Amino acid sequence: MGNLVEIDNLTFYRGERVIYDNISLTIEKGKTTAIMGPSGIGKTTLLRLIGGQLRPDSGDIRFKGESIPAMNRRTLFKARRQMSMLFQSGALFTDMTVFDNVAFPLREHTKLSEDLIRTMVLMKLQAVGLRGAADLMPSELSGGMARRAALARAISLDPDLIMYDEPFAGQDPISMGVLVKLIKGLNDALNLTSVVVTHDVTEVMTIADYIYILAEQRIIGEGTPEQIRQSESPLVQQFLQGQADGPVPFHFPAQSLENALLGGA
Amino acid sequence: MESLINLGSRTLGKASALGRAFLMLMGAIVARPQPLKNTPLVINQIYVVGVQSLLIILVSGLFIGMVMGLQGYTILVSYGAEGSLGPMVALSLLRELGPVVTALLFAGRAGSALTAEIGLMKATEQLSSLEMMAVDPLRRIVAPRFWAGMISMPLLAIIFSAVGILGGHLVGVDWLGVDSGTYWSVMQATVDFDKDIMNGVIKSILFAMVCTWIAIFKGYDAIPTSEGISKATTQTVVYSSLAVLGLDFVLTALMFGIE
Ligand SMILES: Nc1ncnc2c1ncn2[C@@H]1O[C@H](COP(=O)(O)OP(=O)(O)O)[C@@H](O)[C@H]1O
Ligand SMILES: [Mg+2]
């Protein structure tokens, strides 16, 4: 089917710190790709790079074959209408109702009549099971509902690419199950391409078509869920099984404990 | 040496913040204005920053006017000049206290709220989310708030002065017995429209720009954590107040000092 997003030899620094050291990956059209890795490794950063909010220090990111870092503001904004991102916090606008939140992208980017917008918004809300909550304010929603409302907003312009930043973090088992089902269902029903960033191993194994595992500024493993499960890489196995120590050290790099206690510099 | 390096890096930090503040303002108000889409947003914000500051402005204006009536009377009466109470109250308010105190109250009431609101929007990824929806947060969030501040504050300053003059009347005339006709007619004869009223309005337009700019920039540039936002909010009030007081001296010197 071809690739929707292609990342070539990407290197990215935060100040002096290397976040990504020459990584390459592709996101296939119509599929659900998972990107896993421990917290703070730069998963959100990767999504922001794809969305053009950050620029790589070197390497290229292509969306539908067009280089994102090379785009000017106008073309970037145009490209962004075809992608959407579900932020970790949901990022609903707190001063608007759920209905207005979902209607927001439509009102900003289309000239549809209010009647039509109303129909479309209610359809999107129906898809995430929140039609009854249309008139609530975001502060009145539970965590799982807020994320679903944000999901309805994210699909309101029928994007080609949807990126989920830790959709399962902090969810109870039931809303987790609901979200898993929604992500899978929407991907198939709307012919979307999904990128799911997460550190929840079990959930993602059930919905992903392809998985990349990030650690130590690079990709340490990739493949279908089956291939990943059978990977012989000790790094991958440590991550899957959640072992505290292993090739990825438990301790943040430091001088030895003796030296520290004895006051050595 | 250490302190020299420190000083250098702090200076650089401030200079780059100033540059960012400038770019933000340019991005918000100069590039690509969309009056049609923005007008309802601006009106909405005028309600938030302006109308909701009205009560504190009315109450403060009244009390300051009353204090001035009282102080002015006790000083003027010993020279038998209590007839000049009207212009004394009016000129102090129109030239100085109206614009300055309004700006200080505005920084505390509306400026801090603006900083906290924008900072929280940043922390909860609402600004990033707008950007990813191909909506420019500078245009959508920052610009309407800037214009609302620019429109509200001069109006609030005029209201402040008007209420203060009534407060002075309340104490000087109704309580201490200055003749009401004298209060008004001497005021009318003394206050000059261009020199006093317009200069006061010019002052408050400049204060509005400084206060609103600081407030939105501090929010937009805040480190998106709880400490970051609380620090930014404090800085908004401190920087705005200092900037207003400093600028007021300069403006007074330019407008009234050199004849
Ligand atoms: N705005 C920023 N400025 C500087 N460093 C940042 C910023 N945002 C994130 N980082 C750093 O980049 C690293 C990767 O962050 P992030 O992409 O959020 O990780 P993840 O989503 O995998 O938990 C983190 O260690 C974080 O401290
Ligand atoms: Mg993250």
mmCIF file of C-alpha atoms in Angstrom, chain B residues 24-239:
data_model
loop_
_atom_site.group_PDB
_atom_site.id
_atom_site.type_symbol
_atom_site.label_atom_id
_atom_site.label_comp_id
_atom_site.label_asym_id
_atom_site.label_seq_id
_atom_site.Cartn_x
_atom_site.Cartn_y
_atom_site.Cartn_z
ATOM 1 C CA MET B 24 5.513 36.981 19.588
ATOM 2 C CA LEU B 25 3.877 40.394 19.421
ATOM 3 C CA MET B 26 4.734 40.756 15.749
ATOM 4 C CA GLY B 27 3.395 37.294 15.005
ATOM 5 C CA ALA B 28 0.215 38.063 16.882
ATOM 6 C CA ILE B 29 -0.725 41.520 15.681
ATOM 7 C CA VAL B 30 1.185 42.443 12.567
ATOM 8 C CA ALA B 31 1.248 39.302 10.492
ATOM 9 C CA ARG B 32 -1.998 38.258 8.887
ATOM 10 C CA PRO B 33 -4.717 40.053 10.840
ATOM 11 C CA GLN B 34 -8.202 38.630 10.292
ATOM 12 C CA PRO B 35 -10.603 41.280 11.544
ATOM 13 C CA LEU B 36 -13.734 39.372 10.615
ATOM 14 C CA LYS B 37 -12.877 36.226 12.483
ATOM 15 C CA ASN B 38 -11.194 38.021 15.354
ATOM 16 C CA THR B 39 -13.802 40.576 16.313
ATOM 17 C CA PRO B 40 -16.055 38.192 18.264
ATOM 18 C CA LEU B 41 -13.000 36.779 20.028
ATOM 19 C CA VAL B 42 -11.854 40.273 20.987
ATOM 20 C CA ILE B 43 -15.300 41.186 22.304
ATOM 21 C CA ASN B 44 -15.354 38.026 24.348
ATOM 22 C CA GLN B 45 -11.968 38.887 25.831
ATOM 23 C CA ILE B 46 -12.977 42.480 26.538
ATOM 24 C CA TYR B 47 -15.655 40.980 28.703
ATOM 25 C CA VAL B 48 -13.124 38.793 30.512
ATOM 26 C CA VAL B 49 -10.313 41.299 31.033
ATOM 27 C CA GLY B 50 -12.283 44.526 30.982
ATOM 28 C CA VAL B 51 -15.749 44.066 32.349
ATOM 29 C CA GLN B 52 -14.622 41.748 35.084
ATOM 30 C CA SER B 53 -12.076 44.352 36.238
ATOM 31 C CA LEU B 54 -14.779 47.004 36.389
ATOM 32 C CA LEU B 55 -15.805 46.485 39.996
ATOM 33 C CA ILE B 56 -12.319 46.795 41.441
ATOM 34 C CA ILE B 57 -11.751 49.898 39.293
ATOM 35 C CA LEU B 58 -14.991 51.517 40.460
ATOM 36 C CA VAL B 59 -14.354 50.832 44.136
ATOM 37 C CA SER B 60 -10.697 51.887 44.035
ATOM 38 C CA GLY B 61 -11.499 54.999 42.031
ATOM 39 C CA LEU B 62 -14.154 56.032 44.502
ATOM 40 C CA PHE B 63 -11.911 55.575 47.526
ATOM 41 C CA ILE B 64 -8.919 57.296 45.989
ATOM 42 C CA GLY B 65 -11.125 60.224 45.007
ATOM 43 C CA MET B 66 -12.485 60.415 48.547
ATOM 44 C CA VAL B 67 -9.012 60.336 50.091
ATOM 45 C CA MET B 68 -7.887 63.057 47.728
ATOM 46 C CA GLY B 69 -10.924 65.133 48.649
ATOM 47 C CA LEU B 70 -10.078 64.801 52.310
ATOM 48 C CA GLN B 71 -6.339 65.392 52.044
ATOM 49 C CA GLY B 72 -6.751 68.152 49.514
ATOM 50 C CA TYR B 73 -9.291 69.941 51.648
ATOM 51 C CA THR B 74 -7.215 69.866 54.831
ATOM 52 C CA ILE B 75 -4.190 71.260 52.992
ATOM 53 C CA LEU B 76 -6.008 73.813 50.869
ATOM 54 C CA VAL B 77 -8.270 75.116 53.628
ATOM 55 C CA SER B 78 -5.312 76.428 55.666
ATOM 56 C CA TYR B 79 -4.488 78.733 52.750
ATOM 57 C CA GLY B 80 -8.128 79.544 52.234
ATOM 58 C CA ALA B 81 -7.870 77.925 48.842
ATOM 59 C CA GLU B 82 -10.434 75.139 49.224
ATOM 60 C CA GLY B 83 -12.106 76.452 46.072
ATOM 61 C CA SER B 84 -9.260 74.825 44.141
ATOM 62 C CA LEU B 85 -10.175 71.390 45.425
ATOM 63 C CA GLY B 86 -11.949 70.482 42.148
ATOM 64 C CA PRO B 87 -8.960 71.009 39.829
ATOM 65 C CA MET B 88 -6.579 69.486 42.324
ATOM 66 C CA VAL B 89 -8.563 66.246 42.458
ATOM 67 C CA ALA B 90 -9.271 66.227 38.732
ATOM 68 C CA LEU B 91 -5.734 66.967 37.586
ATOM 69 C CA SER B 92 -4.109 64.416 39.873
ATOM 70 C CA LEU B 93 -6.520 61.790 38.681
ATOM 71 C CA LEU B 94 -6.485 62.567 34.985
ATOM 72 C CA ARG B 95 -2.749 63.085 34.697
ATOM 73 C CA GLU B 96 -1.364 60.495 37.081
ATOM 74 C CA LEU B 97 -3.505 58.414 39.354
ATOM 75 C CA GLY B 98 -6.102 57.345 36.828
ATOM 76 C CA PRO B 99 -3.715 55.805 34.304
ATOM 77 C CA VAL B 100 -1.169 54.575 36.847
ATOM 78 C CA VAL B 101 -3.422 53.034 39.468
ATOM 79 C CA THR B 102 -5.639 51.510 36.794
ATOM 80 C CA ALA B 103 -2.586 49.924 35.210
ATOM 81 C CA LEU B 104 -1.387 48.564 38.545
ATOM 82 C CA LEU B 105 -4.819 47.144 39.350
ATOM 83 C CA PHE B 106 -5.140 45.790 35.830
ATOM 84 C CA ALA B 107 -1.792 44.011 36.137
ATOM 85 C CA GLY B 108 -2.913 42.419 39.382
ATOM 86 C CA ARG B 109 -6.450 41.563 38.356
ATOM 87 C CA ALA B 110 -6.369 40.848 34.626
ATOM 88 C CA GLY B 111 -2.667 40.533 33.770
ATOM 89 C CA SER B 112 -1.999 37.760 36.236
ATOM 90 C CA ALA B 113 -5.107 35.931 35.078
ATOM 91 C CA LEU B 114 -4.017 36.221 31.448
ATOM 92 C CA THR B 115 -0.584 34.820 32.237
ATOM 93 C CA ALA B 116 -1.999 31.926 34.229
ATOM 94 C CA GLU B 117 -4.587 31.152 31.570
ATOM 95 C CA ILE B 118 -2.157 31.099 28.661
ATOM 96 C CA GLY B 119 0.463 29.263 30.717
ATOM 97 C CA LEU B 120 -2.077 26.594 31.619
ATOM 98 C CA MET B 121 -3.131 26.285 28.008
ATOM 99 C CA LYS B 122 0.484 25.632 27.201
ATOM 100 C CA ALA B 123 0.921 23.136 30.035
ATOM 101 C CA THR B 124 -2.192 21.201 29.071
ATOM 102 C CA GLU B 125 -1.014 21.090 25.437
ATOM 103 C CA GLN B 126 -3.939 23.187 24.224
ATOM 104 C CA LEU B 127 -1.565 25.492 22.364
ATOM 105 C CA SER B 128 0.268 22.587 20.736
ATOM 106 C CA SER B 129 -3.055 21.073 19.924
ATOM 107 C CA LEU B 130 -4.137 24.235 18.123
ATOM 108 C CA GLU B 131 -0.935 24.215 16.144
ATOM 109 C CA MET B 132 -1.493 20.618 15.131
ATOM 110 C CA MET B 133 -4.998 21.579 14.026
ATOM 111 C CA ALA B 134 -3.356 24.087 11.722
ATOM 112 C CA VAL B 135 -4.631 27.015 13.777
ATOM 113 C CA ASP B 136 -2.055 29.589 14.812
ATOM 114 C CA PRO B 137 -2.252 30.082 18.593
ATOM 115 C CA LEU B 138 -0.714 33.526 18.250
ATOM 116 C CA ARG B 139 -3.621 34.605 16.148
ATOM 117 C CA ARG B 140 -6.307 32.648 17.907
ATOM 118 C CA ILE B 141 -5.298 33.012 21.581
ATOM 119 C CA VAL B 142 -2.729 35.777 21.927
ATOM 120 C CA ALA B 143 -3.948 38.450 19.511
ATOM 121 C CA PRO B 144 -7.546 38.782 20.819
ATOM 122 C CA ARG B 145 -6.272 39.092 24.375
ATOM 123 C CA PHE B 146 -3.793 41.753 23.372
ATOM 124 C CA TRP B 147 -6.411 43.871 21.626
ATOM 125 C CA ALA B 148 -8.863 43.394 24.464
ATOM 126 C CA GLY B 149 -6.281 44.752 26.901
ATOM 127 C CA MET B 150 -5.468 47.664 24.616
ATOM 128 C CA ILE B 151 -9.123 48.616 24.350
ATOM 129 C CA SER B 152 -10.164 47.961 27.944
ATOM 130 C CA MET B 153 -7.489 49.685 29.928
ATOM 131 C CA PRO B 154 -7.830 53.246 28.591
ATOM 132 C CA LEU B 155 -11.595 52.984 29.111
ATOM 133 C CA LEU B 156 -11.082 51.698 32.629
ATOM 134 C CA ALA B 157 -8.673 54.559 33.345
ATOM 135 C CA ILE B 158 -11.261 57.118 32.235
ATOM 136 C CA ILE B 159 -13.895 55.456 34.372
ATOM 137 C CA PHE B 160 -11.466 55.442 37.290
ATOM 138 C CA SER B 161 -10.831 59.165 36.979
ATOM 139 C CA ALA B 162 -14.524 59.967 36.598
ATOM 140 C CA VAL B 163 -15.487 57.988 39.676
ATOM 141 C CA GLY B 164 -12.569 59.521 41.572
ATOM 142 C CA ILE B 165 -13.776 63.028 40.752
ATOM 143 C CA LEU B 166 -17.204 62.077 42.071
ATOM 144 C CA GLY B 167 -15.543 60.657 45.210
ATOM 145 C CA GLY B 168 -13.719 63.941 45.721
ATOM 146 C CA HIS B 169 -17.044 65.738 45.350
ATOM 147 C CA LEU B 170 -18.642 63.418 47.869
ATOM 148 C CA VAL B 171 -16.100 64.237 50.560
ATOM 149 C CA GLY B 172 -15.148 67.817 49.664
ATOM 150 C CA VAL B 173 -18.606 69.149 48.810
ATOM 151 C CA ASP B 174 -21.193 66.925 50.429
ATOM 152 C CA TRP B 175 -19.291 66.326 53.637
ATOM 153 C CA LEU B 176 -16.817 69.182 54.183
ATOM 154 C CA GLY B 177 -18.909 71.908 52.612
ATOM 155 C CA VAL B 178 -16.982 73.228 49.626
ATOM 156 C CA ASP B 179 -19.380 74.942 47.259
ATOM 157 C CA SER B 180 -20.520 72.548 44.553
ATOM 158 C CA GLY B 181 -20.620 75.201 41.824
ATOM 159 C CA THR B 182 -17.069 76.231 42.662
ATOM 160 C CA TYR B 183 -15.872 72.607 42.628
ATOM 161 C CA TRP B 184 -17.141 72.072 39.082
ATOM 162 C CA SER B 185 -16.582 75.495 37.518
ATOM 163 C CA VAL B 186 -12.985 75.935 38.680
ATOM 164 C CA MET B 187 -12.317 72.388 37.506
ATOM 165 C CA GLN B 188 -13.775 73.186 34.097
ATOM 166 C CA ALA B 189 -11.768 76.351 33.799
ATOM 167 C CA THR B 190 -8.506 74.672 34.747
ATOM 168 C CA VAL B 191 -8.526 71.261 33.088
ATOM 169 C CA ASP B 192 -7.253 71.439 29.534
ATOM 170 C CA PHE B 193 -8.569 68.851 27.123
ATOM 171 C CA ASP B 194 -5.364 68.272 25.143
ATOM 172 C CA LYS B 195 -2.854 68.793 27.876
ATOM 173 C CA ASP B 196 -4.559 66.922 30.674
ATOM 174 C CA ILE B 197 -7.174 64.548 29.355
ATOM 175 C CA MET B 198 -5.457 63.474 26.158
ATOM 176 C CA ASN B 199 -2.081 63.082 27.812
ATOM 177 C CA GLY B 200 -3.693 60.863 30.424
ATOM 178 C CA VAL B 201 -5.301 58.776 27.704
ATOM 179 C CA ILE B 202 -2.005 58.470 25.834
ATOM 180 C CA LYS B 203 -0.374 57.325 29.045
ATOM 181 C CA SER B 204 -2.963 54.668 29.638
ATOM 182 C CA ILE B 205 -2.740 53.403 26.057
ATOM 183 C CA LEU B 206 1.001 52.925 26.516
ATOM 184 C CA PHE B 207 0.480 51.290 29.909
ATOM 185 C CA ALA B 208 -2.123 49.010 28.369
ATOM 186 C CA MET B 209 0.340 47.931 25.745
ATOM 187 C CA VAL B 210 3.109 47.261 28.247
ATOM 188 C CA CYS B 211 0.928 45.429 30.790
ATOM 189 C CA THR B 212 -0.903 43.258 28.280
ATOM 190 C CA TRP B 213 2.242 42.475 26.372
ATOM 191 C CA ILE B 214 4.075 41.394 29.509
ATOM 192 C CA ALA B 215 1.103 39.311 30.657
ATOM 193 C CA ILE B 216 0.604 37.390 27.437
ATOM 194 C CA PHE B 217 4.308 36.938 26.812
ATOM 195 C CA LYS B 218 4.929 35.609 30.320
ATOM 196 C CA GLY B 219 2.136 33.107 29.825
ATOM 197 C CA TYR B 220 3.200 32.136 26.329
ATOM 198 C CA ASP B 221 6.841 31.774 27.365
ATOM 199 C CA ALA B 222 6.145 30.104 30.729
ATOM 200 C CA ILE B 223 7.807 26.825 31.579
ATOM 201 C CA PRO B 224 4.765 24.546 31.332
ATOM 202 C CA THR B 225 4.776 23.192 34.878
ATOM 203 C CA SER B 226 2.995 24.351 38.026
ATOM 204 C CA GLU B 227 6.092 26.128 39.347
ATOM 205 C CA GLY B 228 6.747 27.645 35.964
ATOM 206 C CA ILE B 229 3.266 29.106 35.768
ATOM 207 C CA SER B 230 3.239 30.414 39.319
ATOM 208 C CA LYS B 231 6.595 32.078 38.726
ATOM 209 C CA ALA B 232 5.399 33.575 35.457
ATOM 210 C CA THR B 233 2.272 34.945 37.142
ATOM 211 C CA THR B 234 4.301 36.635 39.863
ATOM 212 C CA GLN B 235 6.697 38.043 37.301
ATOM 213 C CA THR B 236 3.823 39.487 35.320
ATOM 214 C CA VAL B 237 2.641 41.532 38.283
ATOM 215 C CA VAL B 238 6.135 42.618 39.335
ATOM 216 C CA TYR B 239 7.410 43.486 35.867
#
